[in-house]
Amino acid sequence: MAGLALAALGVVFGDIGTSPLYAMQTVFATHHNGVKPTPEDVYGVISMVLWTLTIIVSFKYISLVMRADNEGEGGILSLTALLRDKVTSGRRIAIVTGLGMTGAALFFGDSVITPAISVMSAVEGLTVVNPGLEQWVAPAAVVILSGLFLVQKLGTAAVGGFFGPIMTLWFLTVAALGIPHIISHPQILGAVSPHYALGFVLAHPLIAFIAMGAVVLTITGAEALYADMGHFGKGPIRLAWFVLVFPCLALNYFGQGAMILEDPTTITNPFFNLAPDWATLPLVVLATSATVIASQAVISGAFSVARQSVRLGLFPRLLVRHTSKFAGGQIYLPAVNWILFLGVLTLIVIFRSSTNLASAYGLAVTGTLMLESLLFLSLAHMVWKEATWKIVVYIVVVIGVELAFFGANLAKVVSGGWLPLLIATLVLAVMTTWRKGYALVTAHRRELEGPLDEFVEALRDSDIPRVPGVAVYPHPNRETTPLALRSNVYFNHVVHEHVILIEIVNENVPHIRHVDRVQVNDLGFEDDGIVHISVHVGFSDSQDIPKGLALAVGRTPELDIRPGDAHYFLSVLTLQPTGRSRMSTLRKRVFVLLANNAASRADVFHLPPDRTAVMGAEMEI
């Protein structure tokens, strides 16, 4: 538990843990310094920050939403899958799927912005030491982020184990920076009372509303905290939050408030002004390390969400590499890693500074927060049958706060908030295009393949010779005939002695035990050497067909084989966007591009290259 909690510090809490770097500075800079360094405003802002952390992170995510784990996995798509499995109405399933897709798309929008703004904000601390270093901020950020994306292939355990001690030092440092100022102005601890936040809102409603668009920066990363739950488990994450992260963040925000009351000029950069002059440069170095780690939280979450999207049929096949023998949630997706890297580099080159990117930050986060709340409430009401008064309390306390944050961030749309919305729209377009195109291709493919039972009976009645060997045909269903099998019979006029059709069945849970994973069907004839195997996997399990075959050996006389002798025949369709389907030409071209560039099924299914052949046909959509 302690070891996983330490690793979680390096992966899960990086984003939310570096918020003190820029959150308070942004609050007092918003609306042309509309928030003043007066006791009324300072106490109001600090109270607002503390209660935001309490309501959104401690109450909503740590205490409630993390209960909605799908066999250990978290994230908005895991929550969507859990809810889809429980509701029966087609209309409700469509609404739940739509909410989940939108939330996942917003998450990817945030995943591109967070690494860029986090690292640049810390590297810009060098200008506090020497203003002449400003021109080196963007190149330095590019070098640092390049290193981060390069080490992703080592896995989150290795990365978290390395980053965990650094983040422990970071949290202890931010707490130590705040304590001296709290001691000199202990009255600031009174800001723990929510009446200060309410008084600030009532006294300056417009300024407070706009300030909320910056206060929300204190909880960026809360949604990644839930998405990363599958990497470490809810216990270690809860332990790290309540024992170290939350207390240290609270002490730092109290300290910033106390310092601003003592010296109002420090609002220009409250975090770095907490430190004595001699400690500024070491603090910049530590802050840069911490913001690199903040990016890790979002990258790990993006891997989890992307893999879940594939299993839910929202994305084409992606190559998934498992980086741990002990934790199924620790994965690396090369395609997602490099797409994020390209997007982050593009933002750095275009915007050049964190100040220019600041207006784009927050809208995707608040949108995801609200969507996850709606899905969680649906689960609590329709599945858990929670009492109505509990639902009402959640709506008033949590959704009320999130609506205010979302409204405040809508004001940023024109000045930069369009960026995460644009990214989310593109991701959503890919998801809907893939779902539509895949449905069309599947329907047409079933016509080409024809019924499996009829094909097996025709083979039994024919005089086609049987040749020694084990032929394995990966195929997505039990009803139709693999194209590779048809091609082998029609062109080679032979059938292998052992013919095994293997179907990967994606279950709506993260893991399936090995003893429950394999089902064998003899297809009606026990002596023809043709069998069908269903290999059931969860969305966190590897789709390893050779391992599935090994689990099935000996289940029936027809499976008295040696797995090492098996040869694998893949059915592949080459798609052309020239058919008469009801999709627009542009969407058909996008779908064909996605399908033709999806991860190789030989890699996804872990097939041995020296014993794998590809056969298939061409199709117009």
GROMACS .gro file of C-alpha atoms in nm, residues 117-527:
model
  411
  117ILE     CA    1   0.122   2.488  -2.010
  118SER     CA    2   0.254   2.306  -1.702
  119VAL     CA    3   0.613   2.273  -1.818
  120MET     CA    4   0.626   2.621  -1.974
  121SER     CA    5   0.491   2.781  -1.654
  122ALA     CA    6   0.773   2.629  -1.451
  123VAL     CA    7   1.051   2.694  -1.703
  124GLU     CA    8   0.935   3.056  -1.717
  125GLY     CA    9   1.042   3.075  -1.354
  126LEU     CA   10   1.394   3.118  -1.495
  127THR     CA   11   1.295   3.469  -1.601
  128VAL     CA   12   1.248   3.554  -1.232
  129VAL     CA   13   1.619   3.482  -1.184
  130ASN     CA   14   1.732   3.631  -1.518
  131PRO     CA   15   1.482   3.805  -1.752
  132GLY     CA   16   1.723   3.754  -2.041
  133LEU     CA   17   1.649   3.382  -2.041
  134GLU     CA   18   1.296   3.434  -2.177
  135GLN     CA   19   1.395   3.339  -2.532
  136TRP     CA   20   1.511   2.997  -2.408
  137VAL     CA   21   1.183   2.905  -2.238
  138ALA     CA   22   1.017   2.738  -2.540
  139PRO     CA   23   1.327   2.542  -2.654
  140ALA     CA   24   1.389   2.422  -2.297
  141ALA     CA   25   1.025   2.310  -2.266
  142VAL     CA   26   1.055   2.117  -2.593
  143VAL     CA   27   1.369   1.934  -2.472
  144ILE     CA   28   1.214   1.847  -2.135
  145LEU     CA   29   0.887   1.719  -2.281
  146SER     CA   30   1.072   1.520  -2.547
  147GLY     CA   31   1.249   1.331  -2.270
  148LEU     CA   32   0.920   1.269  -2.090
  149PHE     CA   33   0.745   1.120  -2.393
  150LEU     CA   34   1.051   0.908  -2.475
  151VAL     CA   35   1.047   0.735  -2.135
  152GLN     CA   36   0.679   0.641  -2.152
  153LYS     CA   37   0.766   0.303  -2.305
  154LEU     CA   38   0.925   0.205  -1.972
  155GLY     CA   39   0.578   0.193  -1.816
  156THR     CA   40   0.398   0.385  -1.542
  157ALA     CA   41   0.548   0.171  -1.264
  158ALA     CA   42   0.903   0.260  -1.363
  159VAL     CA   43   0.811   0.623  -1.428
  160GLY     CA   44   0.605   0.648  -1.108
  161GLY     CA   45   0.876   0.484  -0.900
  162PHE     CA   46   1.122   0.744  -1.025
  163PHE     CA   47   0.885   1.041  -0.995
  164GLY     CA   48   0.727   0.942  -0.660
  165PRO     CA   49   1.020   1.051  -0.439
  166ILE     CA   50   1.050   1.378  -0.634
  167MET     CA   51   0.682   1.458  -0.580
  168THR     CA   52   0.713   1.370  -0.211
  169LEU     CA   53   0.990   1.630  -0.187
  170TRP     CA   54   0.774   1.872  -0.386
  171PHE     CA   55   0.473   1.843  -0.155
  172LEU     CA   56   0.687   1.876   0.157
  173THR     CA   57   0.851   2.184   0.000
  174VAL     CA   58   0.523   2.358  -0.085
  175ALA     CA   59   0.404   2.294   0.271
  176ALA     CA   60   0.731   2.427   0.417
  177LEU     CA   61   0.703   2.742   0.203
  178GLY     CA   62   0.362   2.822   0.347
  179ILE     CA   63   0.422   2.749   0.717
  180PRO     CA   64   0.642   3.057   0.804
  181HIS     CA   65   0.384   3.296   0.659
  182ILE     CA   66   0.100   3.119   0.844
  183ILE     CA   67   0.295   3.156   1.168
  184SER     CA   68   0.340   3.529   1.107
  185HIS     CA   69  -0.029   3.574   1.020
  186PRO     CA   70  -0.222   3.286   1.186
  187GLN     CA   71  -0.556   3.461   1.131
  188ILE     CA   72  -0.550   3.331   0.773
  189LEU     CA   73  -0.651   2.988   0.907
  190GLY     CA   74  -0.995   3.137   0.964
  191ALA     CA   75  -1.046   3.118   0.586
  192VAL     CA   76  -1.141   2.755   0.640
  193SER     CA   77  -1.489   2.889   0.719
  194PRO     CA   78  -1.707   2.888   0.403
  195HIS     CA   79  -1.875   3.215   0.504
  196TYR     CA   80  -1.574   3.404   0.368
  197ALA     CA   81  -1.626   3.254   0.021
  198LEU     CA   82  -1.998   3.331   0.035
  199GLY     CA   83  -1.928   3.687   0.151
  200PHE     CA   84  -1.685   3.740  -0.138
  201VAL     CA   85  -1.947   3.620  -0.387
  202LEU     CA   86  -2.220   3.841  -0.240
  203ALA     CA   87  -1.998   4.150  -0.215
  204HIS     CA   88  -1.845   4.121  -0.564
  205PRO     CA   89  -2.062   3.882  -0.767
  206LEU     CA   90  -1.915   3.962  -1.110
  207ILE     CA   91  -1.552   3.960  -0.995
  208ALA     CA   92  -1.609   3.640  -0.795
  209PHE     CA   93  -1.773   3.472  -1.094
  210ILE     CA   94  -1.480   3.558  -1.322
  211ALA     CA   95  -1.232   3.460  -1.049
  212MET     CA   96  -1.387   3.114  -1.039
  213GLY     CA   97  -1.251   3.061  -1.388
  214ALA     CA   98  -0.905   3.081  -1.229
  215VAL     CA   99  -0.990   2.906  -0.899
  216VAL     CA  100  -1.077   2.595  -1.100
  217LEU     CA  101  -0.706   2.570  -1.185
  218THR     CA  102  -0.654   2.439  -0.831
  219ILE     CA  103  -0.835   2.115  -0.922
  220THR     CA  104  -0.700   2.049  -1.271
  221GLY     CA  105  -0.599   1.686  -1.269
  222ALA     CA  106  -0.889   1.567  -1.054
  223GLU     CA  107  -1.041   1.388  -1.354
  224ALA     CA  108  -0.704   1.225  -1.433
  225LEU     CA  109  -0.696   1.106  -1.072
  226TYR     CA  110  -1.006   0.896  -1.144
  227ALA     CA  111  -0.883   0.783  -1.487
  228ASP     CA  112  -0.552   0.661  -1.335
  229MET     CA  113  -0.727   0.452  -1.068
  230GLY     CA  114  -0.662   0.131  -1.262
  231HIS     CA  115  -0.287   0.189  -1.245
  232PHE     CA  116  -0.260   0.188  -0.864
  233GLY     CA  117  -0.598   0.119  -0.701
  234LYS     CA  118  -0.828   0.338  -0.494
  235GLY     CA  119  -0.665   0.257  -0.157
  236PRO     CA  120  -0.317   0.397  -0.236
  237ILE     CA  121  -0.468   0.704  -0.405
  238ARG     CA  122  -0.689   0.782  -0.103
  239LEU     CA  123  -0.397   0.729   0.136
  240ALA     CA  124  -0.169   0.964  -0.058
  241TRP     CA  125  -0.437   1.234  -0.086
  242PHE     CA  126  -0.544   1.256   0.276
  243VAL     CA  127  -0.203   1.193   0.437
  244LEU     CA  128   0.019   1.412   0.220
  245VAL     CA  129  -0.127   1.587  -0.084
  246PHE     CA  130  -0.430   1.769   0.060
  247PRO     CA  131  -0.259   1.891   0.381
  248CYS     CA  132   0.044   2.020   0.190
  249LEU     CA  133  -0.165   2.201  -0.070
  250ALA     CA  134  -0.380   2.360   0.202
  251LEU     CA  135  -0.073   2.484   0.391
  252ASN     CA  136   0.069   2.640   0.075
  253TYR     CA  137  -0.253   2.819  -0.017
  254PHE     CA  138  -0.288   2.945   0.342
  255GLY     CA  139   0.072   3.067   0.320
  256GLN     CA  140   0.015   3.249  -0.009
  257GLY     CA  141  -0.290   3.421   0.137
  258ALA     CA  142  -0.103   3.526   0.453
  259MET     CA  143   0.190   3.661   0.248
  260ILE     CA  144  -0.037   3.866   0.020
  261LEU     CA  145  -0.203   4.024   0.323
  262GLU     CA  146   0.141   4.116   0.463
  263ASP     CA  147   0.281   4.242   0.129
  264PRO     CA  148   0.023   4.308  -0.145
  265THR     CA  149   0.297   4.351  -0.410
  266THR     CA  150   0.365   3.976  -0.402
  267ILE     CA  151   0.050   3.906  -0.608
  268THR     CA  152   0.269   3.931  -0.923
  269ASN     CA  153   0.403   3.581  -0.848
  270PRO     CA  154   0.274   3.455  -0.512
  271PHE     CA  155   0.429   3.109  -0.527
  272PHE     CA  156   0.790   3.204  -0.596
  273ASN     CA  157   0.765   3.501  -0.361
  274LEU     CA  158   0.698   3.258  -0.075
  275ALA     CA  159   1.065   3.154  -0.092
  276PRO     CA  160   1.365   3.358   0.023
  277ASP     CA  161   1.585   3.496  -0.255
  278TRP     CA  162   1.856   3.232  -0.213
  279ALA     CA  163   1.603   2.952  -0.268
  280THR     CA  164   1.444   3.088  -0.588
  281LEU     CA  165   1.669   2.909  -0.839
  282PRO     CA  166   1.654   2.567  -0.662
  283LEU     CA  167   1.278   2.613  -0.637
  284VAL     CA  168   1.257   2.678  -1.013
  285VAL     CA  169   1.445   2.352  -1.078
  286LEU     CA  170   1.220   2.155  -0.843
  287ALA     CA  171   0.908   2.320  -0.990
  288THR     CA  172   1.018   2.225  -1.341
  289SER     CA  173   1.060   1.864  -1.230
  290ALA     CA  174   0.717   1.871  -1.067
  291THR     CA  175   0.543   2.007  -1.377
  292VAL     CA  176   0.702   1.737  -1.589
  293ILE     CA  177   0.545   1.493  -1.347
  294ALA     CA  178   0.214   1.680  -1.374
  295SER     CA  179   0.218   1.602  -1.743
  296GLN     CA  180   0.267   1.234  -1.657
  297ALA     CA  181  -0.069   1.221  -1.478
  298VAL     CA  182  -0.252   1.328  -1.793
  299ILE     CA  183  -0.048   1.107  -2.027
  300SER     CA  184  -0.118   0.797  -1.814
  301GLY     CA  185  -0.487   0.887  -1.807
  302ALA     CA  186  -0.488   0.930  -2.185
  303PHE     CA  187  -0.346   0.578  -2.229
  304SER     CA  188  -0.625   0.435  -2.013
  305VAL     CA  189  -0.901   0.630  -2.187
  306ALA     CA  190  -0.770   0.544  -2.536
  307ARG     CA  191  -0.754   0.171  -2.460
  308GLN     CA  192  -1.107   0.178  -2.318
  309SER     CA  193  -1.224   0.366  -2.631
  310VAL     CA  194  -1.091   0.086  -2.852
  311ARG     CA  195  -1.265  -0.183  -2.650
  312LEU     CA  196  -1.593   0.012  -2.660
  313GLY     CA  197  -1.569   0.039  -3.041
  314LEU     CA  198  -1.501   0.413  -3.047
  315PHE     CA  199  -1.148   0.398  -3.193
  316PRO     CA  200  -0.975   0.167  -3.442
  317ARG     CA  201  -0.735  -0.099  -3.313
  318LEU     CA  202  -0.437   0.046  -3.127
  319LEU     CA  203  -0.124  -0.139  -3.027
  320VAL     CA  204  -0.122  -0.181  -2.646
  321ARG     CA  205   0.194  -0.285  -2.466
  322HIS     CA  206   0.159  -0.410  -2.109
  323THR     CA  207   0.448  -0.279  -1.902
  324SER     CA  208   0.386  -0.476  -1.583
  325LYS     CA  209   0.337  -0.846  -1.509
  326PHE     CA  210   0.146  -0.762  -1.191
  327ALA     CA  211  -0.082  -0.465  -1.274
  328GLY     CA  212  -0.299  -0.503  -1.586
  329GLY     CA  213  -0.374  -0.130  -1.593
  330GLN     CA  214  -0.010  -0.032  -1.652
  331ILE     CA  215   0.010   0.008  -2.028
  332TYR     CA  216   0.182   0.200  -2.306
  333LEU     CA  217   0.014   0.297  -2.635
  334PRO     CA  218   0.277   0.413  -2.887
  335ALA     CA  219   0.029   0.579  -3.125
  336VAL     CA  220  -0.139   0.783  -2.849
  337ASN     CA  221   0.199   0.876  -2.702
  338TRP     CA  222   0.333   1.021  -3.026
  339ILE     CA  223   0.008   1.195  -3.126
  340LEU     CA  224   0.005   1.370  -2.787
  341PHE     CA  225   0.372   1.458  -2.829
  342LEU     CA  226   0.310   1.612  -3.172
  343GLY     CA  227   0.013   1.809  -3.038
  344VAL     CA  228   0.208   1.940  -2.739
  345LEU     CA  229   0.502   2.050  -2.956
  346THR     CA  230   0.263   2.227  -3.193
  347LEU     CA  231   0.106   2.424  -2.906
  348ILE     CA  232   0.448   2.528  -2.772
  349VAL     CA  233   0.562   2.647  -3.114
  350ILE     CA  234   0.238   2.840  -3.179
  351PHE     CA  235   0.167   2.995  -2.837
  352ARG     CA  236   0.527   3.030  -2.710
  353SER     CA  237   0.427   3.105  -2.348
  354SER     CA  238   0.202   2.975  -2.072
  355THR     CA  239   0.032   3.315  -2.048
  356ASN     CA  240  -0.096   3.281  -2.404
  357LEU     CA  241  -0.221   2.929  -2.328
  358ALA     CA  242  -0.384   3.018  -1.994
  359SER     CA  243  -0.712   3.131  -2.148
  360ALA     CA  244  -0.751   2.789  -2.311
  361TYR     CA  245  -0.712   2.605  -1.982
  362GLY     CA  246  -1.006   2.496  -1.769
  363LEU     CA  247  -1.300   2.460  -2.008
  364ALA     CA  248  -1.226   2.096  -2.096
  365VAL     CA  249  -1.167   2.016  -1.728
  366THR     CA  250  -1.497   2.162  -1.608
  367GLY     CA  251  -1.686   1.998  -1.894
  368THR     CA  252  -1.543   1.658  -1.801
  369LEU     CA  253  -1.625   1.718  -1.432
  370MET     CA  254  -1.991   1.782  -1.513
  371LEU     CA  255  -2.025   1.486  -1.749
  372GLU     CA  256  -1.872   1.249  -1.493
  373SER     CA  257  -2.114   1.383  -1.232
  374LEU     CA  258  -2.412   1.318  -1.461
  375LEU     CA  259  -2.299   0.961  -1.528
  376PHE     CA  260  -2.227   0.898  -1.161
  377LEU     CA  261  -2.570   1.029  -1.061
  378SER     CA  262  -2.731   0.804  -1.323
  379LEU     CA  263  -2.547   0.505  -1.175
  380ALA     CA  264  -2.642   0.598  -0.819
  381HIS     CA  265  -3.007   0.651  -0.909
  382MET     CA  266  -3.077   0.373  -1.161
  383VAL     CA  267  -2.840   0.098  -1.044
  384TRP     CA  268  -2.752   0.156  -0.679
  385LYS     CA  269  -3.105   0.286  -0.602
  386GLU     CA  270  -2.971   0.553  -0.368
  387ALA     CA  271  -3.218   0.761  -0.168
  388THR     CA  272  -3.359   1.068  -0.342
  389TRP     CA  273  -3.233   1.304  -0.071
  390LYS     CA  274  -2.876   1.189  -0.136
  391ILE     CA  275  -2.916   1.262  -0.508
  392VAL     CA  276  -3.053   1.608  -0.428
  393VAL     CA  277  -2.763   1.685  -0.191
  394TYR     CA  278  -2.513   1.584  -0.461
  395ILE     CA  279  -2.687   1.801  -0.721
  396VAL     CA  280  -2.693   2.106  -0.493
  397VAL     CA  281  -2.342   2.073  -0.349
  398VAL     CA  282  -2.135   1.923  -0.629
  399ILE     CA  283  -2.313   1.997  -0.956
  400GLY     CA  284  -2.399   2.347  -0.832
  401VAL     CA  285  -2.028   2.424  -0.786
  402GLU     CA  286  -1.933   2.260  -1.116
  403LEU     CA  287  -2.198   2.457  -1.305
  404ALA     CA  288  -2.054   2.779  -1.165
  405PHE     CA  289  -1.703   2.678  -1.272
  406PHE     CA  290  -1.824   2.577  -1.618
  407GLY     CA  291  -2.010   2.906  -1.663
  408ALA     CA  292  -1.706   3.105  -1.557
  409ASN     CA  293  -1.489   2.921  -1.809
  410LEU     CA  294  -1.737   2.973  -2.091
  411ALA     CA  295  -1.626   3.336  -2.084
  412LYS     CA  296  -1.286   3.213  -2.210
  413VAL     CA  297  -1.419   3.062  -2.534
  414VAL     CA  298  -1.337   3.359  -2.756
  415SER     CA  299  -0.997   3.428  -2.599
  416GLY     CA  300  -0.864   3.072  -2.618
  417GLY     CA  301  -1.121   2.831  -2.479
  418TRP     CA  302  -1.199   2.734  -2.838
  419LEU     CA  303  -0.878   2.526  -2.849
  420PRO     CA  304  -0.983   2.234  -2.624
  421LEU     CA  305  -1.331   2.250  -2.781
  422LEU     CA  306  -1.175   2.217  -3.128
  423ILE     CA  307  -0.961   1.920  -3.019
  424ALA     CA  308  -1.260   1.756  -2.850
  425THR     CA  309  -1.475   1.811  -3.161
  426LEU     CA  310  -1.213   1.645  -3.381
  427VAL     CA  311  -1.185   1.347  -3.144
  428LEU     CA  312  -1.565   1.317  -3.126
  429ALA     CA  313  -1.584   1.328  -3.507
  430VAL     CA  314  -1.333   1.042  -3.526
  431MET     CA  315  -1.533   0.839  -3.271
  432THR     CA  316  -1.868   0.883  -3.446
  433THR     CA  317  -1.714   0.821  -3.791
  434TRP     CA  318  -1.549   0.501  -3.673
  435ARG     CA  319  -1.868   0.370  -3.509
  436LYS     CA  320  -2.076   0.442  -3.821
  437GLY     CA  321  -1.821   0.304  -4.066
  438TYR     CA  322  -1.750  -0.006  -3.859
  439ALA     CA  323  -2.122  -0.086  -3.843
  440LEU     CA  324  -2.151  -0.058  -4.224
  441VAL     CA  325  -1.842  -0.270  -4.288
  442THR     CA  326  -1.952  -0.535  -4.040
  443ALA     CA  327  -2.292  -0.568  -4.206
  444HIS     CA  328  -2.139  -0.597  -4.556
  445ARG     CA  329  -1.867  -0.833  -4.437
  446ARG     CA  330  -2.122  -1.074  -4.288
  447GLU     CA  331  -2.281  -1.097  -4.635
  448LEU     CA  332  -1.945  -1.184  -4.793
  449GLU     CA  333  -1.858  -1.442  -4.529
  450GLY     CA  334  -2.187  -1.632  -4.529
  451PRO     CA  335  -2.321  -1.860  -4.252
  452LEU     CA  336  -2.060  -2.073  -4.076
  453ASP     CA  337  -2.288  -2.372  -4.009
  454GLU     CA  338  -2.374  -2.408  -4.381
  455PHE     CA  339  -2.006  -2.386  -4.473
  456VAL     CA  340  -1.909  -2.657  -4.219
  457GLU     CA  341  -2.185  -2.889  -4.349
  458ALA     CA  342  -2.074  -2.829  -4.709
  459LEU     CA  343  -1.716  -2.919  -4.615
  460ARG     CA  344  -1.836  -3.238  -4.444
  461ASP     CA  345  -2.028  -3.346  -4.754
  462SER     CA  346  -1.747  -3.260  -4.997
  463ASP     CA  347  -1.446  -3.465  -5.100
  464ILE     CA  348  -1.194  -3.186  -5.037
  465PRO     CA  349  -0.875  -3.350  -4.907
  466ARG     CA  350  -0.752  -3.293  -4.549
  467VAL     CA  351  -0.384  -3.217  -4.500
  468PRO     CA  352  -0.179  -3.249  -4.178
  469GLY     CA  353  -0.146  -2.942  -3.962
  470VAL     CA  354  -0.326  -2.703  -3.729
  471ALA     CA  355  -0.487  -2.397  -3.893
  472VAL     CA  356  -0.612  -2.123  -3.660
  473TYR     CA  357  -0.846  -1.853  -3.793
  474PRO     CA  358  -0.904  -1.549  -3.567
  475HIS     CA  359  -1.259  -1.431  -3.635
  476PRO     CA  360  -1.491  -1.181  -3.461
  477ASN     CA  361  -1.804  -1.398  -3.433
  478ARG     CA  362  -1.949  -1.749  -3.425
  479GLU     CA  363  -2.210  -1.700  -3.697
  480THR     CA  364  -2.008  -1.635  -4.016
  481THR     CA  365  -1.717  -1.799  -4.198
  482PRO     CA  366  -1.369  -1.640  -4.189
  483LEU     CA  367  -1.279  -1.504  -4.532
  484ALA     CA  368  -0.933  -1.656  -4.494
  485LEU     CA  369  -1.089  -2.002  -4.451
  486ARG     CA  370  -1.308  -1.956  -4.761
  487SER     CA  371  -1.008  -1.834  -4.961
  488ASN     CA  372  -0.797  -2.129  -4.847
  489VAL     CA  373  -1.065  -2.379  -4.960
  490TYR     CA  374  -1.147  -2.206  -5.290
  491PHE     CA  375  -0.790  -2.138  -5.403
  492ASN     CA  376  -0.590  -2.422  -5.245
  493HIS     CA  377  -0.867  -2.686  -5.248
  494VAL     CA  378  -0.754  -2.832  -4.914
  495VAL     CA  379  -0.859  -2.822  -4.550
  496HIS     CA  380  -0.622  -2.874  -4.258
  497GLU     CA  381  -0.665  -3.172  -4.028
  498HIS     CA  382  -0.735  -2.938  -3.736
  499VAL     CA  383  -0.929  -2.616  -3.807
  500ILE     CA  384  -0.975  -2.384  -3.510
  501LEU     CA  385  -1.179  -2.066  -3.523
  502ILE     CA  386  -1.097  -1.828  -3.237
  503GLU     CA  387  -1.320  -1.540  -3.136
  504ILE     CA  388  -1.204  -1.269  -2.893
  505VAL     CA  389  -1.506  -1.166  -2.682
  506ASN     CA  390  -1.461  -0.827  -2.515
  507GLU     CA  391  -1.651  -0.830  -2.189
  508ASN     CA  392  -1.773  -0.519  -2.011
  509VAL     CA  393  -1.537  -0.572  -1.716
  510PRO     CA  394  -1.164  -0.503  -1.681
  511HIS     CA  395  -1.047  -0.862  -1.612
  512ILE     CA  396  -1.153  -1.222  -1.676
  513ARG     CA  397  -0.993  -1.503  -1.474
  514HIS     CA  398  -0.801  -1.761  -1.678
  515VAL     CA  399  -1.027  -2.043  -1.558
  516ASP     CA  400  -1.330  -1.856  -1.697
  517ARG     CA  401  -1.169  -1.729  -2.015
  518VAL     CA  402  -1.220  -2.012  -2.270
  519GLN     CA  403  -1.534  -2.174  -2.414
  520VAL     CA  404  -1.522  -2.450  -2.678
  521ASN     CA  405  -1.792  -2.529  -2.939
  522ASP     CA  406  -1.760  -2.830  -3.172
  523LEU     CA  407  -1.997  -2.668  -3.428
  524GLY     CA  408  -2.228  -2.972  -3.428
  525PHE     CA  409  -1.984  -3.245  -3.535
  526GLU     CA  410  -1.739  -3.399  -3.291
  527ASP     CA  411  -1.527  -3.582  -3.546
   0.00000   0.00000   0.00000
